[in-house]
Amino acid sequence: MTARDDKPKLSRAHCLDLLRHMIRVRMFEDKCAELYTTEKIRGFLHLYDGEEAIAAGVIPVLQLRDRIVATYREHGHALVRGLPMANVMAEMYGKFEGVSAGRGGSMHLFDAETNFYGGNAIVGGGLPMATGLALADKMRAEKVVTVCFFGEGAAAEGEFHESLNLAALWSLPVLFVCENNCYAMGTALDRSESETDIHAKAACYQIETEAVDGMDVVAVEAAARRAVHSIRETDKPYFLECRTYRFRAHSMFDAQLYRDKAEVEEWRSKGPIVRFQGWLAKSGIAHPEDIEKIESDVKEEIEEAVAFAEAGSWEPVEKLTRWVYAERA
Amino acid sequence: MAKRIIKAETVQITYREAIRKAICEAMHQDERVFLMGEDVGRYGGCYAVTKGLLKEFGPERIRDTPLSESGFTGAGIGAAIGGMRPIVELMTVNFSLLAMDQILNNAATIRHMSGNQFGVPLVIRMATGAGRQLAAQHSHSLEGWYAHIPGIKVLAPATLEDARGMLWTALDDPDPVLIFENVMLYNMEGELPANAGPVNIEKAAIRREGRDISLITYGGSLWKTLEAAEALAREGIKAEVIDLRTLRPLDDTTIIASVAKTRRAVIVDEGWRSGSLASEIVTRIVEQAFWRLDGPIARVCSEEVPIPYPQHLEQAAIPQAEKVVAAAKNLLSK
Ligand SMILES: Cc1ncc(C[n+]2csc(CCOP(=O)(O)OP(=O)(O)O)c2C)c(N)n1
């Protein structure tokens, strides 16, 4: 590892990359919401609106051989990781051309090529798996980091505590990233936890921890670099709590009775995109043309993705029961 | 002239030792194999199956875990996806309930949910069954529940040969395999060919041939059922005894062929009767061989009660040879 690659370098190109990631995720999901109302996308749809700085800040810091475990709110992670947007969109439609061949849908995006181990829709269910992936790497002396994303709601699950303990006890290279968006569905953090400092819980397991402003993509990236650097150096787990907020409903079924519109608006004004974009404009790093270009490129990519998904095929019903077990020659 | 039969060399061995031997061999043959669970190392395993292995293979590969059934079962799943071949030991099926989320929601689903991109080549071993007066939280037989789940395979070795041979085949399987070891079998001792090795995990076995009635069972109940068959033989009834061996997927072919021949069946299952594996087998027979039957099918299952502590009640709660004999004679109107 070179001397200072644990610090972000804020070149113009890099700043635009960070911004592009966030805008790309935001616009993709705006489209998904629209497609949900027209019933092209069904089932549960959990949007990442407001939390984009976390995936954008953490994932590009990783190498291709590193592994990612995410939750049902994982469209952003998948896109930033490099799963092709067209195949992600096809998965949202349930088409055979989807990243999981249509079998998973929005909550279960998987991709072997980029070591993306899914969208897990059991709260806390991905943490033991991430711990085990890291155990495999450790036992084979592979220098690989496994990153596990989850919401603060998971901190109430036993699997959270069991996994943190195992990772610390066995000294496993896992980066736990808690996306603390203040609510687990309708339950505010202080209505469900006696200790609301999530990273303090991790510290109890002797894990190096840090809480960071999850609305600040540069701060997230800097923290992620420190974390990944530390894991590669020490082979020990690291815990990052990113404080953020979800601007939209928990899923498309949520009437949001549990919070005020004013609260949402206040957070929106501190959103990761307005904030970073504003700063880039003010400091002269990004010009209006840059942003227009990003938006028009993304718009085109989304149009192509939708066309691809529309043109995709439905898996024949005759194939229904395959992939329950491996097909052996 | 009498033919000289060259007997393969045999060794005297217990069921427990047969499993230990299988683990040992797997660890030697494949460096990806490791074992983890509560007290598998220093303590030697709650049923002493893994005694001595820590010394031979070290703490990395004979890995003691905290009391975190869900956590380390999930870690086994992750390690399997990550390229290892873990054996997870859960002390007993009763505690496996704390890991059921991982087993069902992750191990059994990931191949499917990922569109066949990821498999989980994991083996989970656990003890099951009553008979040691351990009362209602340590004695249940829930393997039938697991047999309900598509995406996993469920094995119940009842013989020394299977205790010795199923593990390797399970480790070689690209999908998760659960192995249920009946607690009453660990001390069972007998002869096993010295060169015993892997066995198939696809076929049920006919442990005793007969033409009058099929007695279908698995695991710890096999020996009681064989005892029943012996008793029936003394009364001139030739019972065929089928050892299912694999509870998922079930070997319908062997079951149906036997029932088509004998025209009568009793299912013996240590699980509770309602919604049991025995119910499933009855249904399959009715679906596939109804017209070959000469009469109703009977089940000998556990009574619908949590397993009690006192020995007489515990024994009354689970299948026994006498109950099997009575059920068979009843079907034969004898
Ligand atoms: C084990 C489990 N319990 C309950 C649910 C239903 N559920 C889905 S998401 C959710 C809230 C989780 O909140 P959090 O972990 O903070 O993540 P967020 O949705 O805010 O990203 C709940 C209760 C579930 N999916 N899994």
XYZ file of C-alpha atoms and ligand atoms in Angstrom:
689
model
C 0.000 0.000 0.000
C 1.383 3.403 -0.952
C 1.915 6.046 1.661
C -1.149 8.232 1.533
C -3.788 6.406 -0.394
C -5.889 6.394 2.736
C -6.720 10.039 1.971
C -9.107 11.084 -0.823
C -7.527 13.150 -3.558
C -9.994 15.792 -4.592
C -8.998 16.236 -8.188
C -11.650 17.617 -10.496
C -12.016 14.241 -12.183
C -12.457 12.462 -8.877
C -15.012 14.968 -7.618
C -17.015 14.565 -10.780
C -16.837 10.790 -10.396
C -18.273 10.991 -6.899
C -21.007 13.317 -8.058
C -21.751 11.120 -11.069
C -22.165 8.040 -8.879
C -24.673 9.804 -6.662
C -26.650 11.383 -9.478
C -26.705 8.107 -11.360
C -28.169 6.251 -8.398
C -30.668 9.029 -7.666
C -31.929 9.288 -11.212
C -32.076 5.528 -11.639
C -34.207 5.224 -8.540
C -36.449 8.119 -9.513
C -37.141 6.148 -12.642
C -37.773 3.008 -10.601
C -40.339 4.849 -8.487
C -42.077 5.941 -11.651
C -41.991 2.423 -13.041
C -43.449 1.196 -9.793
C -46.501 3.379 -10.161
C -47.004 2.043 -13.673
C -46.631 -1.485 -12.246
C -43.611 -2.410 -14.323
C -41.785 -3.007 -11.052
C -43.694 -4.928 -8.389
C -43.134 -6.370 -4.945
C -41.109 -4.380 -2.435
C -39.089 -1.431 -3.637
C -36.808 0.263 -1.110
C -35.190 3.445 -2.336
C -31.827 4.799 -1.265
C -32.854 8.432 -1.816
C -30.737 10.548 0.533
C -28.204 7.852 1.356
C -26.257 7.816 -1.907
C -23.095 9.310 -0.424
C -22.457 6.094 1.477
C -22.297 3.694 -1.457
C -20.543 6.358 -3.536
C -18.018 7.040 -0.802
C -17.252 3.466 0.226
C -17.479 1.204 -2.790
C -15.025 2.871 -5.191
C -12.387 2.549 -2.458
C -12.563 -1.238 -2.820
C -10.764 -3.458 -5.257
C -12.510 -5.894 -7.551
C -11.475 -8.914 -5.468
C -13.070 -7.387 -2.366
C -16.535 -8.587 -1.480
C -19.802 -6.802 -0.792
C -22.844 -7.946 1.170
C -25.804 -5.571 1.165
C -29.471 -5.355 2.107
C -32.765 -5.026 0.270
C -31.962 -1.305 -0.135
C -29.076 -2.085 -2.442
C -29.691 -0.600 -5.891
C -27.151 2.109 -5.183
C -24.503 -0.328 -4.035
C -25.025 -2.497 -7.090
C -24.762 0.406 -9.510
C -21.707 1.934 -7.882
C -20.088 -1.488 -7.786
C -20.468 -1.708 -11.534
C -23.341 -4.124 -12.062
C -24.630 -3.042 -15.476
C -27.632 -0.748 -15.120
C -29.500 -2.529 -17.891
C -29.282 -5.880 -16.119
C -30.169 -4.316 -12.780
C -33.246 -2.770 -14.371
C -34.141 -6.073 -16.018
C -33.957 -7.673 -12.567
C -36.369 -5.064 -11.220
C -38.764 -6.131 -13.939
C -38.219 -9.821 -13.129
C -36.848 -10.501 -16.570
C -34.519 -13.374 -17.374
C -31.824 -10.897 -18.455
C -31.682 -9.526 -14.903
C -28.539 -9.815 -12.784
C -30.146 -12.680 -10.850
C -31.955 -14.011 -13.901
C -35.114 -12.395 -12.593
C -35.434 -14.754 -9.632
C -34.506 -12.165 -7.032
C -36.026 -8.826 -7.944
C -35.230 -5.489 -6.341
C -34.185 -6.961 -2.989
C -31.886 -9.677 -4.336
C -29.338 -8.304 -6.768
C -26.384 -10.691 -7.052
C -23.297 -10.666 -9.235
C -20.494 -13.206 -9.068
C -18.241 -11.206 -11.383
C -18.010 -8.242 -9.035
C -18.244 -10.296 -5.824
C -21.597 -8.832 -4.982
C -23.301 -11.218 -2.561
C -26.709 -9.821 -2.649
C -29.348 -7.933 -1.354
C -30.374 -9.767 1.790
C -33.954 -9.093 2.879
C -33.667 -10.464 6.387
C -32.668 -7.609 8.660
C -29.258 -8.580 10.047
C -29.120 -11.719 7.903
C -26.132 -10.599 5.860
C -23.780 -9.964 8.759
C -22.977 -13.608 9.548
C -22.439 -14.303 5.874
C -20.017 -11.404 5.517
C -18.192 -12.684 8.575
C -17.933 -16.114 6.977
C -16.707 -14.776 3.647
C -13.979 -12.981 5.560
C -13.223 -16.160 7.494
C -12.692 -18.016 4.217
C -10.318 -15.311 3.028
C -8.436 -15.274 6.280
C -8.018 -19.065 6.343
C -6.588 -18.993 2.838
C -4.455 -15.936 3.559
C -6.174 -13.995 0.798
C -5.822 -10.248 1.201
C -9.474 -9.454 0.648
C -11.831 -7.124 2.478
C -15.522 -7.945 2.844
C -17.795 -4.952 3.250
C -21.175 -5.462 4.856
C -23.853 -2.757 4.597
C -26.885 -2.734 6.885
C -29.287 -0.295 8.530
C -29.266 0.770 12.174
C -32.343 -1.401 12.703
C -30.079 -4.435 12.385
C -28.265 -3.417 15.562
C -31.209 -4.768 17.537
C -30.857 -8.223 15.986
C -28.836 -10.975 17.623
C -27.032 -11.634 14.366
C -25.501 -8.157 14.549
C -23.963 -8.880 17.940
C -22.976 -12.432 17.127
C -21.238 -11.329 13.948
C -19.384 -8.405 15.472
C -18.170 -10.632 18.245
C -17.032 -13.369 15.857
C -15.294 -10.923 13.532
C -13.417 -9.326 16.417
C -12.698 -12.596 18.217
C -11.277 -14.221 15.093
C -9.759 -11.042 13.732
C -11.510 -11.079 10.379
C -11.170 -8.524 7.585
C -14.732 -7.200 7.568
C -15.788 -3.607 7.164
C -19.186 -3.194 8.806
C -20.977 -0.160 7.403
C -24.049 0.893 9.329
C -26.282 3.153 7.293
C -28.013 4.932 10.118
C -30.980 6.669 8.515
C -32.732 7.252 11.858
C -35.676 4.951 11.173
C -36.277 1.234 10.897
C -39.496 1.341 8.917
C -41.509 3.581 11.277
C -39.452 3.042 14.401
C -37.137 5.877 15.314
C -33.805 4.792 16.721
C -34.461 6.140 20.217
C -37.695 4.194 20.368
C -35.870 0.911 19.840
C -32.402 1.233 21.355
C -31.252 1.963 24.883
C -27.866 2.989 23.446
C -28.445 5.085 20.344
C -24.772 5.457 19.463
C -24.516 2.440 17.203
C -20.766 2.660 16.836
C -20.459 2.520 20.613
C -21.995 -0.930 20.492
C -19.307 -2.038 18.071
C -16.652 -0.588 20.325
C -17.840 -2.963 23.058
C -16.590 -5.793 20.873
C -13.139 -4.220 20.709
C -13.698 -3.166 17.132
C -12.173 0.015 15.781
C -15.110 2.302 15.086
C -15.896 5.647 13.628
C -19.065 7.695 13.131
C -19.161 9.883 10.093
C -21.521 12.357 8.448
C -23.133 10.109 5.884
C -24.435 13.097 3.954
C -20.896 14.177 3.110
C -19.491 11.989 0.381
C -15.945 13.202 0.897
C -16.090 12.494 4.603
C -17.480 9.040 3.894
C -14.763 8.319 1.376
C -12.065 9.520 3.755
C -13.456 7.323 6.505
C -13.757 4.361 4.147
C -10.152 4.790 3.096
C -9.019 4.851 6.704
C -11.129 1.796 7.403
C -10.001 -0.269 4.436
C -6.395 0.761 5.018
C -6.668 -0.305 8.635
C -8.231 -3.653 7.730
C -5.554 -4.407 5.136
C -2.825 -3.485 7.609
C -4.185 -5.210 10.681
C -6.517 -7.901 9.320
C -8.995 -6.763 11.931
C -12.605 -5.678 11.461
C -13.630 -2.037 11.367
C -16.982 -0.421 11.992
C -18.220 2.659 10.224
C -21.458 4.319 11.263
C -22.680 6.661 8.548
C -25.338 9.075 9.776
C -27.846 9.695 7.080
C -31.539 9.983 6.336
C -33.927 8.457 3.870
C -35.951 11.098 2.072
C -38.603 8.781 0.781
C -40.869 6.192 2.297
C -39.363 2.973 3.698
C -40.862 1.099 0.773
C -43.570 1.978 -1.671
C -46.202 0.768 0.804
C -45.317 3.253 3.536
C -47.649 6.191 4.336
C -44.996 7.779 6.595
C -47.291 8.410 9.534
C -44.340 8.343 11.908
C -42.566 11.542 10.873
C -43.270 15.155 9.934
C -42.938 16.483 6.439
C -40.923 19.356 7.917
C -38.361 16.936 9.284
C -37.954 15.368 5.875
C -37.626 18.753 4.225
C -35.000 19.844 6.677
C -32.916 16.786 5.922
C -33.474 17.170 2.206
C -31.836 20.554 2.311
C -28.759 18.839 3.746
C -28.876 16.087 1.133
C -25.663 14.566 -0.193
C -26.155 15.669 -3.779
C -27.281 19.279 -3.255
C -24.559 19.724 -0.754
C -21.685 18.308 -2.794
C -22.900 19.770 -6.042
C -23.287 23.161 -4.394
C -19.807 23.002 -2.991
C -18.328 21.948 -6.322
C -20.072 24.846 -8.055
C -19.066 27.373 -5.445
C -15.464 26.326 -5.451
C -15.391 26.361 -9.242
C -14.554 22.669 -9.546
C -17.694 21.827 -11.482
C -19.331 24.018 -14.062
C -23.017 23.899 -14.961
C -22.066 22.145 -18.225
C -20.392 19.366 -16.228
C -23.563 18.706 -14.321
C -25.725 18.920 -17.404
C -23.442 16.439 -19.091
C -23.645 13.999 -16.173
C -27.410 14.264 -16.107
C -27.876 13.836 -19.822
C -25.498 10.864 -19.930
C -27.321 9.207 -17.054
C -30.690 9.946 -18.619
C -29.579 8.218 -21.779
C -28.219 5.247 -19.838
C -31.527 4.933 -17.996
C -33.514 5.074 -21.207
C -31.373 2.310 -22.621
C -31.754 0.295 -19.418
C -35.527 0.606 -19.529
C -35.597 -0.369 -23.193
C -33.407 -3.360 -22.395
C -35.675 -4.424 -19.545
C -38.786 -3.928 -21.659
C -37.312 -6.038 -24.433
C -36.210 -8.712 -21.995
C -37.786 -12.144 -21.789
C -39.835 -13.974 -19.192
C -38.237 -17.192 -18.082
C -40.360 -20.118 -19.305
C -42.535 -21.584 -16.558
C -41.158 -25.025 -17.454
C -37.916 -23.895 -15.802
C -39.632 -22.997 -12.532
C -37.989 -25.586 -10.300
C -34.417 -25.249 -11.465
C -31.592 -23.796 -9.383
C -32.890 -25.250 -6.177
C -29.917 -27.594 -6.257
C -26.871 -27.522 -8.499
C -27.395 -29.142 -11.846
C -24.819 -31.879 -12.025
C -23.507 -33.310 -15.234
C -16.865 -77.711 -2.867
C -17.228 -74.769 -0.553
C -16.121 -71.512 -2.046
C -13.611 -69.658 0.007
C -14.928 -66.218 0.826
C -12.211 -63.686 1.398
C -13.547 -61.446 4.080
C -12.473 -57.838 3.865
C -10.613 -56.846 6.968
C -12.941 -55.249 9.487
C -12.529 -53.036 12.488
C -14.556 -52.805 15.656
C -15.906 -49.279 15.847
C -18.653 -47.149 17.401
C -20.978 -44.829 15.527
C -19.255 -41.905 17.243
C -15.828 -43.104 16.132
C -17.069 -43.699 12.618
C -18.103 -40.063 12.350
C -14.835 -38.934 13.863
C -12.961 -41.037 11.328
C -14.966 -39.489 8.522
C -14.166 -35.982 9.759
C -10.491 -36.863 10.113
C -10.285 -38.282 6.647
C -12.036 -35.286 5.119
C -9.672 -32.904 6.906
C -6.696 -34.837 5.565
C -7.988 -35.111 2.036
C -9.168 -31.552 1.513
C -7.501 -28.582 3.104
C -10.630 -26.503 2.538
C -12.461 -28.597 5.108
C -12.693 -27.266 8.650
C -15.037 -27.866 11.549
C -16.632 -25.272 13.787
C -19.146 -25.315 16.572
C -19.650 -24.964 20.283
C -17.127 -26.961 22.298
C -15.873 -28.975 19.355
C -12.241 -28.294 20.269
C -10.994 -28.290 23.820
C -14.088 -29.951 25.202
C -14.071 -32.575 22.460
C -17.678 -32.143 21.333
C -20.796 -32.335 23.506
C -21.206 -35.952 22.376
C -17.436 -36.492 22.232
C -17.471 -36.946 18.479
C -14.577 -34.563 17.895
C -12.387 -35.687 20.774
C -8.712 -35.491 19.869
C -9.227 -33.576 16.643
C -8.016 -30.269 18.043
C -4.669 -31.831 18.810
C -4.381 -33.264 15.351
C -5.570 -30.298 13.296
C -5.164 -27.211 15.492
C -7.548 -24.433 16.491
C -7.891 -22.895 13.026
C -9.499 -25.990 11.584
C -11.162 -27.304 14.723
C -12.688 -24.016 15.648
C -14.467 -23.471 18.955
C -17.234 -20.909 18.610
C -19.122 -18.735 21.055
C -22.759 -19.576 21.806
C -23.943 -17.923 18.620
C -25.770 -20.555 16.584
C -27.057 -18.107 14.033
C -23.755 -16.262 13.800
C -21.488 -19.216 13.211
C -23.935 -21.086 11.018
C -24.154 -17.950 8.897
C -20.376 -17.699 8.966
C -20.270 -21.277 7.707
C -22.525 -20.239 4.845
C -20.279 -17.296 4.034
C -17.139 -19.426 4.232
C -18.714 -22.017 1.937
C -19.613 -19.359 -0.625
C -16.105 -18.022 -0.181
C -14.525 -21.304 -1.278
C -14.094 -23.338 1.899
C -15.813 -26.616 2.798
C -16.966 -26.006 6.364
C -18.570 -28.546 8.646
C -20.709 -26.731 11.185
C -21.600 -28.726 14.278
C -24.724 -27.639 16.134
C -24.889 -29.321 19.516
C -28.445 -30.554 18.971
C -31.382 -29.922 16.692
C -33.070 -28.071 19.553
C -30.456 -25.314 19.384
C -30.473 -25.330 15.612
C -33.701 -23.372 15.872
C -31.583 -20.332 16.668
C -29.849 -20.871 13.339
C -32.958 -21.674 11.359
C -33.045 -18.219 9.801
C -29.594 -18.730 8.339
C -30.338 -22.272 7.209
C -33.628 -21.454 5.513
C -33.288 -17.826 4.469
C -29.672 -17.995 3.338
C -28.296 -21.500 2.835
C -31.390 -22.846 1.119
C -32.193 -19.809 -1.003
C -29.001 -18.259 -2.271
C -28.489 -20.484 -5.293
C -32.013 -19.739 -6.407
C -32.168 -16.047 -5.520
C -28.860 -15.382 -7.231
C -29.958 -17.035 -10.455
C -27.515 -19.906 -9.895
C -24.471 -17.669 -9.424
C -23.646 -18.758 -5.886
C -23.931 -22.127 -4.159
C -23.453 -23.039 -0.509
C -21.386 -26.248 -0.185
C -21.839 -26.445 3.564
C -22.355 -29.454 5.838
C -24.191 -28.997 9.123
C -24.139 -31.882 11.604
C -26.306 -32.118 14.671
C -27.619 -34.553 17.244
C -31.295 -35.378 17.403
C -33.718 -37.581 19.260
C -34.880 -38.664 22.686
C -33.848 -41.442 25.047
C -31.379 -39.867 27.422
C -33.893 -38.309 29.803
C -32.897 -34.813 28.783
C -36.480 -33.544 28.866
C -38.391 -31.186 26.653
C -35.674 -28.843 25.411
C -33.030 -31.383 24.482
C -34.853 -34.378 23.051
C -36.882 -33.476 20.031
C -36.647 -34.869 16.532
C -37.141 -31.974 14.165
C -35.364 -33.347 11.095
C -38.748 -33.627 9.418
C -39.061 -29.841 9.590
C -35.807 -29.441 7.743
C -36.880 -32.037 5.210
C -39.649 -29.594 4.312
C -37.168 -27.131 2.826
C -36.216 -27.135 -0.861
C -32.586 -26.146 -1.371
C -31.061 -28.302 1.353
C -30.485 -32.041 1.609
C -31.217 -33.906 4.807
C -29.432 -37.103 5.849
C -30.043 -39.470 8.736
C -27.262 -42.028 9.035
C -28.547 -45.005 11.028
C -25.712 -47.457 10.450
C -21.974 -47.456 11.064
C -21.403 -47.574 7.344
C -23.467 -44.437 6.805
C -21.975 -42.657 9.809
C -18.591 -43.335 8.232
C -19.529 -42.707 4.631
C -22.133 -39.961 4.339
C -19.952 -37.071 5.436
C -17.563 -37.168 2.518
C -20.368 -37.392 -0.018
C -22.095 -34.497 1.731
C -18.923 -32.395 1.615
C -18.597 -33.175 -2.047
C -22.116 -31.895 -2.697
C -22.386 -28.373 -4.132
C -25.397 -27.603 -1.932
C -26.029 -27.443 1.816
C -26.433 -30.817 3.502
C -27.736 -31.373 7.036
C -26.733 -34.571 8.843
C -28.833 -35.733 11.792
C -27.160 -38.075 14.248
C -29.537 -39.791 16.652
C -28.174 -39.499 20.182
C -28.956 -43.123 20.983
C -26.667 -44.327 18.195
C -23.397 -42.723 19.292
C -22.431 -45.686 21.474
C -23.602 -48.333 19.007
C -20.683 -50.617 18.244
C -20.054 -53.065 15.453
C -17.834 -54.190 12.636
C -17.012 -51.989 9.716
C -14.768 -52.874 6.786
C -11.407 -51.247 7.353
C -11.598 -49.748 3.892
C -15.106 -48.340 4.332
C -15.484 -45.060 2.477
C -17.987 -42.690 0.924
C -21.525 -43.923 0.322
C -24.280 -42.628 -1.893
C -26.779 -40.185 -0.414
C -29.497 -40.769 -2.952
C -30.962 -44.180 -2.255
C -32.964 -45.613 0.572
C -31.726 -49.019 1.718
C -33.654 -52.227 2.263
C -32.234 -53.412 5.569
C -34.338 -56.561 5.683
C -36.297 -58.155 2.890
C -39.842 -59.364 3.273
C -43.036 -59.722 1.300
C -45.863 -59.207 3.810
C -45.525 -55.609 4.940
C -43.154 -52.644 4.480
C -41.821 -50.964 7.604
C -40.409 -47.605 6.562
C -38.166 -45.706 8.942
C -34.872 -43.854 9.443
C -32.293 -42.846 12.047
C -32.590 -44.105 15.594
C -35.873 -45.858 14.889
C -34.241 -48.217 12.397
C -32.999 -50.547 15.123
C -36.339 -50.671 16.887
C -37.998 -51.395 13.578
C -35.577 -54.220 12.823
C -36.331 -55.620 16.255
C -40.021 -55.433 15.406
C -39.410 -57.223 12.108
C -37.622 -59.987 13.989
C -40.551 -60.328 16.376
C -42.989 -60.407 13.468
C -40.886 -63.090 11.769
C -41.321 -65.289 14.807
C -45.046 -65.075 14.147
C -44.613 -65.908 10.495
C -44.914 -62.343 9.175
C -42.169 -61.374 6.773
C -41.628 -57.645 7.109
C -39.467 -55.605 4.761
C -37.543 -52.818 6.511
C -36.623 -49.702 4.590
C -34.076 -47.261 5.957
C -34.762 -43.944 4.235
C -31.190 -42.700 4.876
C -31.917 -39.451 3.019
C -34.972 -37.511 4.188
C -34.714 -34.931 1.444
C -34.926 -35.696 -1.382
C -36.909 -38.850 -0.584
C -36.208 -41.948 -2.650
C -39.751 -42.572 -3.841
C -38.667 -45.379 -6.138
C -37.500 -47.657 -3.352
C -40.488 -46.855 -1.145
C -43.063 -47.395 -3.849
C -41.436 -50.573 -5.186
C -41.489 -52.083 -1.719
C -45.084 -51.133 -0.984
C -46.190 -52.307 -4.420
C -44.743 -55.669 -3.492
C -45.970 -55.985 0.107
C -49.206 -54.002 -0.318
C -49.043 -52.797 3.253
C -46.993 -50.188 5.087
C -46.181 -48.843 8.521
C -44.124 -45.659 8.811
C -41.984 -45.295 11.913
C -40.844 -41.746 12.677
C -39.608 -40.188 15.920
C -41.079 -36.839 14.881
C -44.518 -35.806 16.125
C -47.334 -37.302 14.115
C -49.096 -34.135 12.874
C -47.471 -32.714 9.788
C -44.637 -35.197 10.077
C -42.269 -36.725 7.581
C -44.357 -39.863 8.124
C -47.388 -37.968 6.844
C -45.463 -37.057 3.730
C -44.522 -40.667 3.066
C -48.081 -41.849 3.547
C -49.215 -39.223 1.077
C -46.692 -40.267 -1.510
C -47.722 -43.896 -1.190
C -51.367 -42.953 -1.566
C -50.583 -40.756 -4.557
C -48.365 -43.243 -6.311
C -49.463 -46.712 -5.205
C -53.026 -46.435 -3.946
C -54.309 -49.254 -6.143
C -51.550 -51.582 -4.991
C -52.577 -51.299 -1.357
C -54.530 -54.010 0.430
C -55.569 -51.741 3.280
C -54.885 -48.576 5.257
C -51.387 -47.381 6.070
C -50.333 -46.934 9.701
C -47.920 -44.582 11.427
C -45.914 -45.043 14.586
C -44.732 -41.574 15.575
C -43.957 -39.681 18.749
C -46.929 -38.826 20.929
C -48.057 -35.224 20.674
C -46.396 -34.073 23.866
C -43.098 -32.348 24.682
C -40.661 -35.113 25.581
C -40.981 -35.664 29.360
C -38.161 -36.275 31.779
C -39.111 -39.537 33.600
C -37.861 -42.547 31.730
C -41.156 -44.420 31.580
C -42.934 -41.388 30.120
C -40.115 -40.571 27.738
C -40.101 -44.110 26.393
C -43.865 -44.079 26.129
C -43.681 -40.889 24.065
C -41.476 -42.247 21.272
C -41.753 -45.175 18.845
C -40.936 -48.616 20.261
C -40.613 -52.046 18.687
C -43.791 -53.268 20.405
C -45.805 -50.410 18.922
C -44.489 -51.244 15.478
C -45.359 -54.913 15.938
C -48.857 -54.012 17.104
C -49.405 -51.622 14.205
C -48.224 -54.203 11.674
C -50.377 -56.988 13.119
C -53.349 -54.685 13.204
C -52.970 -53.996 9.486
C -52.666 -57.695 8.812
C -55.680 -58.371 11.065
C -53.606 -60.700 13.216
C -35.661 -10.228 10.529
C -36.570 -9.220 9.901
N -37.496 -8.609 10.667
C -38.309 -7.690 10.126
C -38.223 -7.374 8.785
C -39.167 -6.341 8.163
N -38.363 -5.129 7.879
C -37.866 -4.901 6.668
S -36.903 -3.548 6.620
C -37.178 -3.212 8.243
C -36.532 -2.018 8.876
C -35.066 -2.151 8.907
O -34.505 -0.927 9.236
P -32.964 -0.664 9.091
O -32.191 -1.892 9.440
O -32.632 0.558 9.856
O -32.720 -0.433 7.543
P -33.408 0.599 6.572
O -34.630 -0.059 6.015
O -33.690 1.838 7.331
O -32.407 0.808 5.492
C -38.015 -4.169 8.796
C -38.484 -4.157 10.180
C -37.262 -8.073 8.024
N -37.137 -7.859 6.710
N -36.433 -8.946 8.600
